[in-house]
């Protein structure tokens, strides 16, 4: 009989309440997404769809609640409104364009 | 006049017709994908010769879309009663070979009828799911059918054990019956569960994913936690079901049947070799369970999901018990969103079905992280407190090593009314670990010392000496007994024996509001 070497588990370090432990990670823990603080000045498509209308252009001043564009998805017109006051820095899409999910639409400065 | 023999012949002919399922071609297709037929599955899971079928001659009630011209044998579901290890069971299995196992009005009626039987007879109900979903042609009646099943699942919850076996697709609304039952079994490459399938996800969201990656057996047993048992073949799955049934009672008024007493295999599972006293070192807590329980036979539930806590069934002197144990080998045994869910659910099952709980404690606290906080570790973690506090079955806790902070309280501490809290001499019951604590308590002294590093080390040692032990908690009576590790089984056996007649009342209420 051959002596099969058991592979050593891939132990890692985990710090809890100031103590560092040797332990394994779960796949879910390894794949956790790093936190990104919300940037209200960048507007992304929350769903894939079609840009039906764009109401603003670069340099226009907007206040919270202003309609910026309409994203049509799942047969619904979704109004994309300004979450903050500012000036439109750039419009990345044009009317009639198809967009995927999480595509940058408008940036406000 | 026809004779009795002729009438019997006619019955047999009718039975043959109705039991042929969707016909040879459909059955061949089913088998080609590694699946058994509905009847084969029932026969495989039940004791040989015990199956008795009902409602074989039920026909569907669809009238629209030319449905009245179609005949679906048994309306796509097989229902009946039988036994597992001599244990009475109600069972149904959807027949994918008949109209894709789709659920119409009469199909649902057959299921709800056998569920009603199970409730009346107070016996477990097993549902084998293999269905394309609602029978669209029967419209709102198929939705009604699902609703009637969900209602019964909820009524039966905590009264009779309910088991779901996913042996094929189970999509859309259909997933909620398994989700409401106690244990869900899945088989690799055969089980598929999701609310929205890959097709719709692709059309609506533009995201491409295979059925297996979206809702296959591996995903549900490891990532979502929807499935409790994972098998690589249908036969392995049926063996798991039979094993599970041996640990649980018929209903909530009974105890699980006792088994002959067997000692643990102490020559294989040696506590002295398994267990490191340094609380930062990992080990597999399942080996400790095996060193304690009868025949070292531990039947794990949710083995792949949230492996930082271990839950499952074993026997102590022949009596079924539920073990809950932090797993230092994975994520240091922390409580987090998933492990809290997993433990709370298991505790509630054991409490509902008169299975005493043995808790082994070795955890550093809760998992730190933005993702955990934002995923609601507060309300999920609260489930463990709720489940343990609510439980009135005998509760025995053994603190093996670290029991820090909120984690100590949550793991069936004296304060949540454990009946017996035992601690090994290696136990460290404290607000936090020595390093963290020393750094906070002696911050100024350490900073102002001529050699801060040396001062830190000294203070950590001091704290360890004074607080990282079971004796402080024992001095307040929070630990009932500090025990020799090798006497753990003996102590637990005694505790179980002493609390066999335990009856604890809770305030009368309609129901509590657990932090769902």
Coordinates of C-alpha atoms in Angstrom, one line a residue:
Chain A
X1 CA 0.0 0.0 0.0
X2 CA 1.2 3.4 -1.0
X3 CA 1.4 6.1 1.7
X4 CA -0.9 8.7 0.4
X5 CA -0.1 12.1 1.8
X6 CA -3.1 14.0 3.2
X7 CA -3.1 17.5 1.8
X8 CA -3.0 20.0 4.6
X9 CA -6.2 22.1 4.7
X10 CA -5.8 25.7 3.6
X11 CA -5.9 27.3 7.1
X12 CA -6.2 31.1 7.2
X13 CA -6.3 33.8 9.8
X14 CA -9.5 35.4 11.1
X15 CA -9.5 38.2 13.7
X16 CA -12.5 38.5 16.0
X17 CA -12.6 40.9 19.0
X18 CA -8.9 41.4 18.9
X19 CA -7.9 37.7 18.8
X20 CA -6.4 36.1 15.7
X21 CA -7.6 32.6 15.0
X22 CA -6.3 29.9 12.6
X23 CA -9.3 28.5 10.7
X24 CA -10.8 27.7 7.3
X25 CA -12.9 30.1 5.2
X26 CA -16.2 29.1 3.7
X27 CA -16.6 29.6 -0.1
X28 CA -19.3 32.2 0.7
X29 CA -17.0 34.1 3.0
X30 CA -14.2 34.2 0.4
X31 CA -16.6 35.4 -2.3
X32 CA -18.2 38.1 -0.2
X33 CA -18.2 41.4 -2.0
X34 CA -16.2 44.3 -0.7
X35 CA -18.4 47.2 0.5
X36 CA -18.6 50.2 -1.8
X37 CA -19.9 53.4 -0.3
X38 CA -22.9 54.7 -2.3
X39 CA -22.0 57.6 -4.7
X40 CA -25.1 59.6 -5.2
X41 CA -23.5 61.6 -8.0
X42 CA -23.2 58.7 -10.3
X43 CA -26.4 57.2 -11.6
X44 CA -26.3 53.6 -12.9
X45 CA -29.1 51.6 -14.7
X46 CA -30.7 49.4 -12.0
X47 CA -32.2 47.1 -14.7
X48 CA -31.4 46.5 -18.4
X49 CA -33.6 48.4 -20.8
X50 CA -34.0 51.2 -23.3
X51 CA -33.4 54.9 -22.8
X52 CA -36.7 56.3 -23.9
X53 CA -36.0 60.0 -23.3
X54 CA -33.3 62.2 -21.9
X55 CA -34.3 65.6 -20.3
X56 CA -31.0 67.1 -19.4
X57 CA -27.7 67.9 -20.9
X58 CA -24.2 68.7 -19.7
X59 CA -24.0 71.9 -17.6
X60 CA -27.6 72.0 -16.6
X61 CA -28.3 72.7 -12.9
X62 CA -30.5 70.1 -11.3
X63 CA -32.2 69.8 -7.9
X64 CA -33.2 66.7 -6.1
X65 CA -36.4 65.2 -7.7
X66 CA -35.7 66.6 -11.1
X67 CA -36.5 64.2 -13.9
X68 CA -33.3 63.3 -15.8
X69 CA -34.3 60.5 -18.1
X70 CA -36.7 57.6 -18.7
X71 CA -35.4 54.1 -18.7
X72 CA -37.9 51.7 -20.2
X73 CA -37.7 48.2 -18.9
X74 CA -40.2 45.3 -18.5
X75 CA -42.8 47.5 -20.3
X76 CA -42.5 50.1 -17.6
X77 CA -41.3 53.7 -17.9
X78 CA -38.9 54.2 -15.0
X79 CA -38.2 57.8 -14.3
X80 CA -34.6 58.4 -13.2
X81 CA -34.6 61.4 -11.0
X82 CA -31.7 63.5 -9.5
X83 CA -30.9 62.3 -6.0
X84 CA -28.8 65.4 -5.2
X85 CA -28.5 69.0 -6.3
X86 CA -25.7 69.8 -8.7
X87 CA -24.8 70.3 -12.3
X88 CA -24.9 67.6 -14.9
X89 CA -21.3 66.7 -15.5
X90 CA -21.8 64.3 -18.3
X91 CA -24.6 62.3 -19.9
X92 CA -23.4 58.9 -21.1
X93 CA -26.5 57.8 -23.0
X94 CA -28.7 59.0 -25.8
X95 CA -32.4 58.5 -26.4
X96 CA -33.1 55.2 -28.0
X97 CA -30.0 53.5 -26.7
X98 CA -30.1 50.0 -25.1
X99 CA -28.3 49.7 -21.8
X100 CA -27.3 46.8 -19.7
X101 CA -27.6 46.5 -15.9
X102 CA -25.3 48.7 -13.9
X103 CA -24.3 50.9 -16.8
X104 CA -23.3 54.5 -16.0
X105 CA -26.0 56.8 -17.2
X106 CA -25.4 60.3 -15.8
X107 CA -22.8 62.0 -13.6
X108 CA -23.6 65.0 -11.5
X109 CA -20.9 67.2 -10.1
Chain B
X1 CA -74.1 -11.3 -14.6
X2 CA -70.4 -10.9 -14.4
X3 CA -68.6 -13.0 -11.9
X4 CA -66.4 -11.7 -9.1
X5 CA -63.4 -12.9 -11.0
X6 CA -64.4 -10.9 -14.1
X7 CA -64.9 -7.8 -12.0
X8 CA -61.5 -8.3 -10.4
X9 CA -60.0 -8.7 -13.9
X10 CA -61.6 -5.5 -15.0
X11 CA -60.2 -3.7 -11.9
X12 CA -56.8 -5.0 -12.7
X13 CA -57.0 -3.8 -16.3
X14 CA -58.0 -0.4 -15.1
X15 CA -55.2 -0.3 -12.5
X16 CA -52.7 -1.2 -15.2
X17 CA -53.9 1.6 -17.4
X18 CA -53.8 4.2 -14.6
X19 CA -50.4 3.1 -13.3
X20 CA -48.6 3.3 -16.6
X21 CA -47.7 6.9 -16.0
X22 CA -47.0 8.9 -19.1
X23 CA -46.3 5.9 -21.2
X24 CA -43.1 4.1 -22.4
X25 CA -41.6 6.9 -24.3
X26 CA -41.9 9.4 -21.5
X27 CA -40.7 6.9 -18.9
X28 CA -37.6 6.2 -21.1
X29 CA -36.9 9.9 -21.3
X30 CA -37.2 10.2 -17.5
X31 CA -34.7 7.3 -17.0
X32 CA -32.3 8.7 -19.5
X33 CA -31.7 11.7 -17.2
X34 CA -30.8 9.4 -14.3
X35 CA -34.2 9.7 -12.7
X36 CA -36.5 7.0 -11.4
X37 CA -40.3 7.1 -12.0
X38 CA -42.6 8.4 -9.3
X39 CA -43.8 4.9 -8.2
X40 CA -40.2 3.5 -8.2
X41 CA -39.2 6.3 -5.9
X42 CA -42.0 5.6 -3.5
X43 CA -41.2 1.9 -3.5
X44 CA -37.5 2.7 -2.9
X45 CA -38.1 4.9 0.1
X46 CA -40.8 2.8 1.8
X47 CA -40.4 -0.6 3.5
X48 CA -40.9 -3.4 0.9
X49 CA -44.5 -4.3 0.4
X50 CA -45.8 -1.5 2.6
X51 CA -47.0 0.9 -0.1
X52 CA -50.8 1.3 -0.5
X53 CA -51.9 3.7 -3.2
X54 CA -55.0 5.9 -3.2
X55 CA -56.8 8.1 -5.7
X56 CA -55.3 6.1 -8.6
X57 CA -58.5 6.7 -10.7
X58 CA -58.6 10.5 -10.1
X59 CA -58.9 12.4 -13.4
X60 CA -58.1 16.0 -14.1
X61 CA -60.8 18.6 -14.1
X62 CA -59.5 20.9 -16.9
X63 CA -62.1 22.0 -19.5
X64 CA -60.5 24.7 -21.4
X65 CA -58.0 24.5 -24.3
X66 CA -59.3 21.0 -25.3
X67 CA -58.1 19.6 -22.0
X68 CA -61.4 17.7 -21.7
X69 CA -60.2 15.5 -24.5
X70 CA -57.0 14.5 -22.7
X71 CA -56.4 11.8 -20.1
X72 CA -53.6 12.1 -17.5
X73 CA -53.2 8.9 -15.5
X74 CA -53.6 9.7 -11.8
X75 CA -53.4 13.3 -12.8
X76 CA -49.6 13.3 -12.6
X77 CA -49.2 12.5 -8.9
X78 CA -49.0 9.2 -6.9
X79 CA -50.2 9.3 -3.3
X80 CA -50.5 6.7 -0.6
X81 CA -49.4 5.4 2.8
X82 CA -46.7 3.0 3.9
X83 CA -44.0 2.5 6.4
X84 CA -40.3 3.4 6.8
X85 CA -38.4 1.2 9.3
X86 CA -41.9 0.2 10.4
X87 CA -42.8 3.9 11.0
X88 CA -46.1 5.0 9.4
X89 CA -45.8 7.5 6.6
X90 CA -48.0 9.5 4.2
X91 CA -46.3 10.1 0.9
X92 CA -46.9 11.6 -2.5
X93 CA -44.7 11.8 -5.6
X94 CA -45.3 13.9 -8.6
X95 CA -45.0 12.0 -11.9
X96 CA -43.0 14.0 -14.4
X97 CA -43.9 11.6 -17.2
X98 CA -47.6 12.7 -16.9
X99 CA -48.0 16.2 -18.3
X100 CA -44.6 17.2 -16.9
X101 CA -45.9 16.6 -13.4
X102 CA -47.8 19.8 -13.8
X103 CA -50.0 20.8 -10.9
X104 CA -53.7 21.2 -11.7
X105 CA -56.8 21.2 -9.6
X106 CA -57.2 17.5 -9.0
X107 CA -53.4 16.9 -8.8
X108 CA -53.4 19.4 -5.9
X109 CA -56.5 17.8 -4.4
X110 CA -54.7 14.5 -4.2
X111 CA -51.8 16.1 -2.5
X112 CA -53.9 18.0 0.0
X113 CA -56.0 14.9 0.7
X114 CA -52.9 12.9 1.7
X115 CA -51.7 15.8 3.7
X116 CA -55.0 15.9 5.6
X117 CA -54.6 12.2 6.2
X118 CA -51.2 12.7 7.6
X119 CA -52.5 15.4 10.0
X120 CA -55.5 13.2 11.1
X121 CA -53.4 10.1 11.6
X122 CA -50.5 12.2 13.1
X123 CA -47.8 10.7 11.0
X124 CA -45.0 12.3 9.0
X125 CA -45.7 13.4 5.4
X126 CA -43.1 13.1 2.6
X127 CA -43.5 14.9 -0.7
X128 CA -41.4 14.0 -3.7
X129 CA -41.3 17.0 -6.1
X130 CA -40.7 16.6 -9.8
X131 CA -42.9 19.0 -11.7
X132 CA -42.8 21.6 -14.4
X133 CA -45.0 23.9 -12.3
X134 CA -48.5 25.1 -12.5
X135 CA -50.7 23.6 -15.2
X136 CA -51.3 26.8 -17.1
X137 CA -54.4 25.4 -18.9
X138 CA -56.2 25.1 -15.5
X139 CA -55.5 28.8 -14.7
X140 CA -56.4 30.1 -11.3
X141 CA -57.3 26.6 -10.1
X142 CA -53.7 25.5 -10.2
X143 CA -52.8 28.6 -8.1
X144 CA -55.6 27.7 -5.7
X145 CA -54.0 24.2 -5.5
X146 CA -50.6 25.6 -4.4
X147 CA -52.2 27.9 -1.9
X148 CA -54.1 25.0 -0.3
X149 CA -50.9 23.0 0.0
X150 CA -49.0 25.9 1.6
X151 CA -51.8 26.4 4.1
X152 CA -51.6 22.8 5.1
X153 CA -47.8 22.8 5.3
X154 CA -48.1 25.7 7.8
X155 CA -50.9 24.0 9.8
X156 CA -48.8 20.8 10.0
X157 CA -45.6 22.6 11.0
X158 CA -44.5 21.5 14.4
X159 CA -47.3 18.8 14.6
X160 CA -46.0 16.2 12.2
X161 CA -42.5 16.0 10.6
X162 CA -42.7 17.2 6.9
X163 CA -40.1 16.2 4.4
X164 CA -39.6 17.4 0.9
X165 CA -37.5 15.6 -1.7
X166 CA -36.6 17.6 -4.8
X167 CA -36.1 15.1 -7.6
X168 CA -36.4 17.2 -10.7
X169 CA -37.5 20.7 -11.4
X170 CA -39.4 22.6 -8.6
X171 CA -39.8 26.2 -9.9
X172 CA -41.9 29.3 -9.3
X173 CA -44.6 29.1 -6.6
X174 CA -43.9 25.4 -6.2
X175 CA -40.8 26.0 -4.2
X176 CA -42.7 27.4 -1.3
X177 CA -44.1 24.0 -0.2
X178 CA -40.6 22.6 0.4
X179 CA -39.6 25.9 1.9
X180 CA -42.3 25.5 4.5
X181 CA -41.4 22.0 5.4
X182 CA -38.9 20.8 8.0
X183 CA -36.2 19.0 5.8
X184 CA -35.4 19.4 2.1
X185 CA -33.4 16.7 0.3
X186 CA -31.7 17.3 -3.0
X187 CA -29.7 15.2 -5.4
X188 CA -26.8 16.5 -7.5
X189 CA -27.6 17.2 -11.1
X190 CA -31.3 16.2 -10.7
X191 CA -32.7 18.8 -8.3
X192 CA -33.5 22.3 -9.6
X193 CA -35.2 25.0 -7.5
X194 CA -35.7 28.6 -8.3
X195 CA -38.4 31.3 -8.3
X196 CA -37.3 32.7 -11.7
X197 CA -35.6 30.4 -14.2
X198 CA -32.5 31.2 -16.3
X199 CA -34.6 32.1 -19.4
X200 CA -36.5 34.9 -17.6
X201 CA -33.4 36.1 -15.9
X202 CA -31.7 36.4 -19.3
X203 CA -34.5 38.2 -21.0
X204 CA -35.2 40.6 -18.2
X205 CA -31.8 41.2 -16.7
X206 CA -29.5 40.2 -19.4
X207 CA -27.7 37.9 -17.0
X208 CA -26.8 34.4 -18.2
X209 CA -26.6 31.5 -15.8
X210 CA -27.2 27.7 -16.1
X211 CA -30.0 26.0 -14.2
X212 CA -27.4 24.1 -12.1
X213 CA -25.5 27.3 -11.1
X214 CA -28.8 29.1 -10.4
X215 CA -30.6 26.6 -8.4
X216 CA -28.9 23.2 -8.5
X217 CA -28.4 20.9 -5.6
X218 CA -25.0 22.2 -4.8
X219 CA -26.2 25.8 -4.7
X220 CA -29.1 25.1 -2.3
X221 CA -27.1 22.9 0.0
X222 CA -24.1 25.2 0.2
X223 CA -25.1 28.8 -0.6
X224 CA -28.8 29.4 0.1
X225 CA -29.3 26.8 2.8
X226 CA -32.7 25.9 1.3
X227 CA -31.7 22.2 1.2
X228 CA -30.7 20.2 4.3
X229 CA -29.4 17.0 2.8
X230 CA -27.3 16.6 -0.4
X231 CA -26.9 13.3 -2.2
X232 CA -25.1 12.2 -5.4
X233 CA -27.8 9.7 -6.4
X234 CA -31.5 9.1 -5.7
X235 CA -30.7 5.9 -3.8
X236 CA -28.3 7.7 -1.5
X237 CA -31.0 10.3 -0.9
X238 CA -33.5 7.6 0.0
X239 CA -31.0 6.1 2.5
X240 CA -30.6 9.6 4.1
X241 CA -34.4 9.9 4.4
X242 CA -34.6 6.5 6.1
X243 CA -31.8 7.4 8.5
X244 CA -33.4 10.8 9.4
X245 CA -36.7 9.0 10.1
X246 CA -34.9 6.8 12.7
X247 CA -34.0 9.9 14.7
X248 CA -37.4 11.7 14.8
X249 CA -40.8 10.9 16.3
X250 CA -44.0 10.4 14.4
X251 CA -45.5 13.5 15.7
X252 CA -45.2 16.2 18.4
X253 CA -46.8 14.1 21.1
X254 CA -44.3 11.4 20.9
X255 CA -40.6 10.8 21.4
X256 CA -38.4 9.2 18.9
X257 CA -38.2 5.5 19.2
X258 CA -35.2 4.4 21.4
X259 CA -32.4 2.4 20.0
X260 CA -30.1 -0.2 21.6
X261 CA -27.4 1.5 23.6
X262 CA -24.0 1.5 22.0
X263 CA -20.8 3.1 23.4
X264 CA -18.8 5.6 21.4
X265 CA -15.8 4.3 19.4
X266 CA -13.4 5.9 21.9
X267 CA -10.4 4.1 20.4
X268 CA -11.0 6.0 17.1
X269 CA -12.2 9.3 18.5
X270 CA -9.7 10.1 21.3
X271 CA -10.5 13.5 22.9
X272 CA -7.0 13.9 24.1
X273 CA -5.7 13.8 20.5
X274 CA -8.6 15.6 18.8
X275 CA -8.7 18.7 21.1
X276 CA -6.1 21.5 21.2
X277 CA -6.2 23.5 24.5
X278 CA -5.0 26.7 22.7
X279 CA -8.3 28.3 21.8
X280 CA -6.8 29.9 18.7
X281 CA -6.1 26.5 17.1
X282 CA -8.7 24.8 14.9
X283 CA -10.1 21.3 15.3
X284 CA -13.1 19.5 14.0
X285 CA -15.9 19.6 16.6
X286 CA -17.7 16.8 14.9
X287 CA -15.0 14.5 16.2
X288 CA -15.8 15.6 19.8
X289 CA -19.5 14.8 19.1
X290 CA -18.5 11.4 17.9
X291 CA -16.4 10.9 21.0
X292 CA -19.5 11.5 23.1
X293 CA -22.5 10.0 21.3
X294 CA -23.7 6.4 20.9
X295 CA -21.7 4.3 18.4
X296 CA -20.0 7.6 17.3
X297 CA -22.9 7.8 14.9
X298 CA -23.6 11.5 14.2
X299 CA -26.1 12.4 11.4
X300 CA -25.4 15.9 10.3
X301 CA -28.0 18.3 9.0
X302 CA -27.1 21.2 6.7
X303 CA -23.6 19.7 6.4
X304 CA -22.5 22.0 3.6
X305 CA -24.3 25.2 4.7
X306 CA -22.7 27.6 7.2
X307 CA -20.2 25.0 8.2
X308 CA -19.1 27.3 11.1
X309 CA -21.8 25.7 13.1
X310 CA -22.6 22.0 13.2
X311 CA -26.1 20.7 13.8
X312 CA -27.4 17.2 13.6
X313 CA -28.9 14.1 15.3
X314 CA -27.2 11.5 17.4
X315 CA -28.2 9.1 20.3
X316 CA -27.2 9.1 23.9
X317 CA -28.0 5.8 25.6
X318 CA -30.3 5.0 22.7
X319 CA -32.3 8.2 23.0
X320 CA -32.4 10.7 20.1
X321 CA -30.7 14.1 20.9
X322 CA -30.0 17.1 18.7
X323 CA -26.4 18.4 18.8
X324 CA -25.6 22.1 18.2
X325 CA -21.9 22.9 18.2
X326 CA -19.7 25.8 17.1
X327 CA -17.1 24.6 14.6
X328 CA -13.7 26.2 15.3
X329 CA -12.3 24.7 12.1
X330 CA -14.5 27.0 10.0
X331 CA -14.4 30.7 10.5
X332 CA -13.2 30.1 14.0
X333 CA -16.8 28.9 14.8
X334 CA -18.3 32.4 14.8
X335 CA -22.0 33.1 14.7
X336 CA -23.1 35.0 11.6
X337 CA -26.2 35.4 9.5
X338 CA -26.2 31.9 8.0
X339 CA -25.1 30.0 11.0
X340 CA -27.7 31.7 13.2
X341 CA -30.4 30.8 10.8
X342 CA -29.2 27.3 10.6
X343 CA -28.9 26.8 14.4
X344 CA -32.2 28.5 15.2
X345 CA -34.2 26.4 12.8
X346 CA -32.7 23.2 14.1
X347 CA -33.3 24.1 17.7
X348 CA -36.9 24.9 16.9
X349 CA -37.4 21.5 15.2
X350 CA -35.9 19.6 18.2
X351 CA -38.0 21.6 20.6
X352 CA -41.2 21.0 18.6
X353 CA -40.5 17.2 18.4
X354 CA -39.3 16.5 22.0
X355 CA -35.7 16.0 21.1
X356 CA -33.3 17.1 23.9
X357 CA -30.6 19.6 22.9
X358 CA -26.9 19.2 23.6
X359 CA -24.9 22.4 22.8
X360 CA -21.1 22.4 22.6
X361 CA -19.7 25.9 22.9
X362 CA -16.4 27.1 21.4
X363 CA -16.9 30.5 19.7
X364 CA -15.1 33.8 19.6
X365 CA -18.3 35.9 19.1
X366 CA -20.0 37.2 16.0
X367 CA -18.4 37.6 12.6
X368 CA -17.2 41.1 12.0
X369 CA -17.8 42.8 8.6
X370 CA -19.8 45.4 6.8
X371 CA -21.5 42.6 4.7
X372 CA -22.6 40.9 7.9
X373 CA -24.0 44.1 9.5
X374 CA -25.8 45.0 6.3
X375 CA -27.1 41.5 5.9
X376 CA -28.8 41.9 9.2
X377 CA -26.7 39.9 11.6
X378 CA -28.6 41.6 14.4
X379 CA -32.0 40.2 13.6
X380 CA -30.6 36.9 12.4
X381 CA -28.4 36.5 15.4
X382 CA -31.5 37.2 17.6
X383 CA -33.1 34.0 16.2
X384 CA -30.6 31.9 18.2
X385 CA -31.5 33.7 21.4
X386 CA -35.2 33.4 20.7
X387 CA -35.0 29.7 19.8
X388 CA -33.0 28.7 22.8
X389 CA -35.0 30.8 25.2
X390 CA -38.2 29.4 23.8
X391 CA -37.2 25.8 23.9
X392 CA -38.5 23.7 26.8
X393 CA -36.9 20.3 25.9
X394 CA -34.0 19.3 28.2
X395 CA -31.1 21.7 27.3
X396 CA -27.6 20.7 28.2
X397 CA -24.7 22.9 27.4
X398 CA -21.0 22.0 27.5
X399 CA -18.5 24.9 27.2
X400 CA -15.4 23.4 25.6
X401 CA -13.1 26.4 25.2
X402 CA -13.8 30.0 24.3
X403 CA -17.2 31.4 25.1
X404 CA -16.8 35.2 24.6
X405 CA -19.2 38.1 24.7
X406 CA -22.7 37.8 23.1
X407 CA -21.7 34.5 21.6
X408 CA -21.5 33.0 25.2
X409 CA -25.0 34.2 26.0
X410 CA -26.5 33.0 22.7
X411 CA -25.1 29.4 22.9
X412 CA -27.7 28.1 25.4
X413 CA -26.2 29.8 28.5
X414 CA -27.5 29.5 32.0
X415 CA -29.2 32.8 31.3
X416 CA -31.3 31.4 28.5
X417 CA -32.3 28.7 30.9
X418 CA -30.1 25.8 30.0
X419 CA -30.9 23.0 32.5
X420 CA -27.3 22.1 32.9
X421 CA -24.2 24.1 32.0
X422 CA -21.0 22.1 32.1
X423 CA -17.6 23.4 31.4
X424 CA -14.3 21.8 30.6
X425 CA -11.3 23.1 32.5
X426 CA -10.2 24.6 29.2
X427 CA -13.3 26.8 29.1
X428 CA -12.8 30.6 28.8
X429 CA -15.9 32.4 29.7
X430 CA -15.3 36.1 29.4
X431 CA -16.5 39.3 27.7
X432 CA -13.8 38.9 25.1
X433 CA -10.5 37.2 24.5
X434 CA -7.4 38.1 26.6
X435 CA -5.6 40.1 24.0
X436 CA -8.6 42.3 23.1
X437 CA -9.6 42.8 26.7
X438 CA -6.1 43.6 27.9
X439 CA -5.7 46.2 25.1
X440 CA -8.8 48.0 26.3
X441 CA -8.6 47.6 30.0
X442 CA -4.9 48.4 30.3
X443 CA -4.6 50.8 27.4
X444 CA -3.1 53.7 29.5
X445 CA -0.8 51.4 31.5
X446 CA 0.5 49.8 28.3
X447 CA 1.0 53.2 26.5
X448 CA 2.7 54.8 29.4
X449 CA 5.0 51.8 30.1
X450 CA 8.7 52.2 29.3
X451 CA 8.4 49.1 27.1
X452 CA 4.8 49.0 25.8
X453 CA 5.1 45.7 24.0
X454 CA 6.4 44.0 27.1
X455 CA 3.7 45.6 29.2
X456 CA 1.1 44.4 26.8
X457 CA 2.3 40.8 26.9
X458 CA 2.4 41.0 30.7
X459 CA -1.1 42.4 30.9
X460 CA -2.5 39.8 28.5
X461 CA -0.9 37.0 30.6
X462 CA -2.4 38.6 33.7
X463 CA -5.9 38.7 32.2
X464 CA -5.5 35.1 30.9
X465 CA -4.6 33.9 34.3
X466 CA -7.5 35.7 36.0
X467 CA -10.3 35.5 33.6
X468 CA -9.7 33.1 30.7
X469 CA -11.0 30.1 32.7
X470 CA -14.4 28.6 33.8
X471 CA -13.9 29.4 37.4
X472 CA -15.1 33.0 37.4
X473 CA -18.4 32.0 35.8
X474 CA -18.5 29.0 38.1
X475 CA -18.1 31.3 41.2
X476 CA -21.3 33.0 40.2
X477 CA -23.1 29.7 39.5
X478 CA -23.4 30.4 35.8
X479 CA -21.6 27.1 35.2
X480 CA -23.1 24.2 37.1
X481 CA -20.1 22.0 37.1
X482 CA -16.6 22.1 35.8
X483 CA -16.0 18.6 34.5
X484 CA -13.2 16.4 33.3
X485 CA -13.4 16.2 29.5
X486 CA -13.3 12.4 29.5
X487 CA -16.4 12.3 31.8
X488 CA -18.5 14.4 29.4
X489 CA -20.6 11.5 28.1
X490 CA -21.3 10.3 31.6
X491 CA -22.4 13.8 32.7
X492 CA -24.7 14.3 29.7
X493 CA -26.2 10.9 30.1
X494 CA -27.0 11.7 33.7
X495 CA -28.4 15.1 32.9
X496 CA -30.7 13.5 30.2
X497 CA -31.8 10.8 32.6
X498 CA -32.6 13.3 35.3
X499 CA -34.5 15.7 33.0
X500 CA -36.5 12.9 31.2
X501 CA -39.7 14.1 32.8
X502 CA -39.0 17.8 32.4
X503 CA -42.0 19.9 31.8
X504 CA -41.6 23.7 31.7
X505 CA -44.5 26.1 31.1
X506 CA -44.3 29.3 29.1
X507 CA -46.6 32.3 29.4
X508 CA -49.9 31.6 27.6
X509 CA -50.0 33.4 24.2
X510 CA -51.3 33.0 20.7
X511 CA -47.7 32.9 19.5
X512 CA -44.5 34.8 19.9
X513 CA -43.0 37.0 17.2
X514 CA -39.6 35.5 16.4
X515 CA -37.2 37.7 14.5
X516 CA -38.0 36.1 11.1

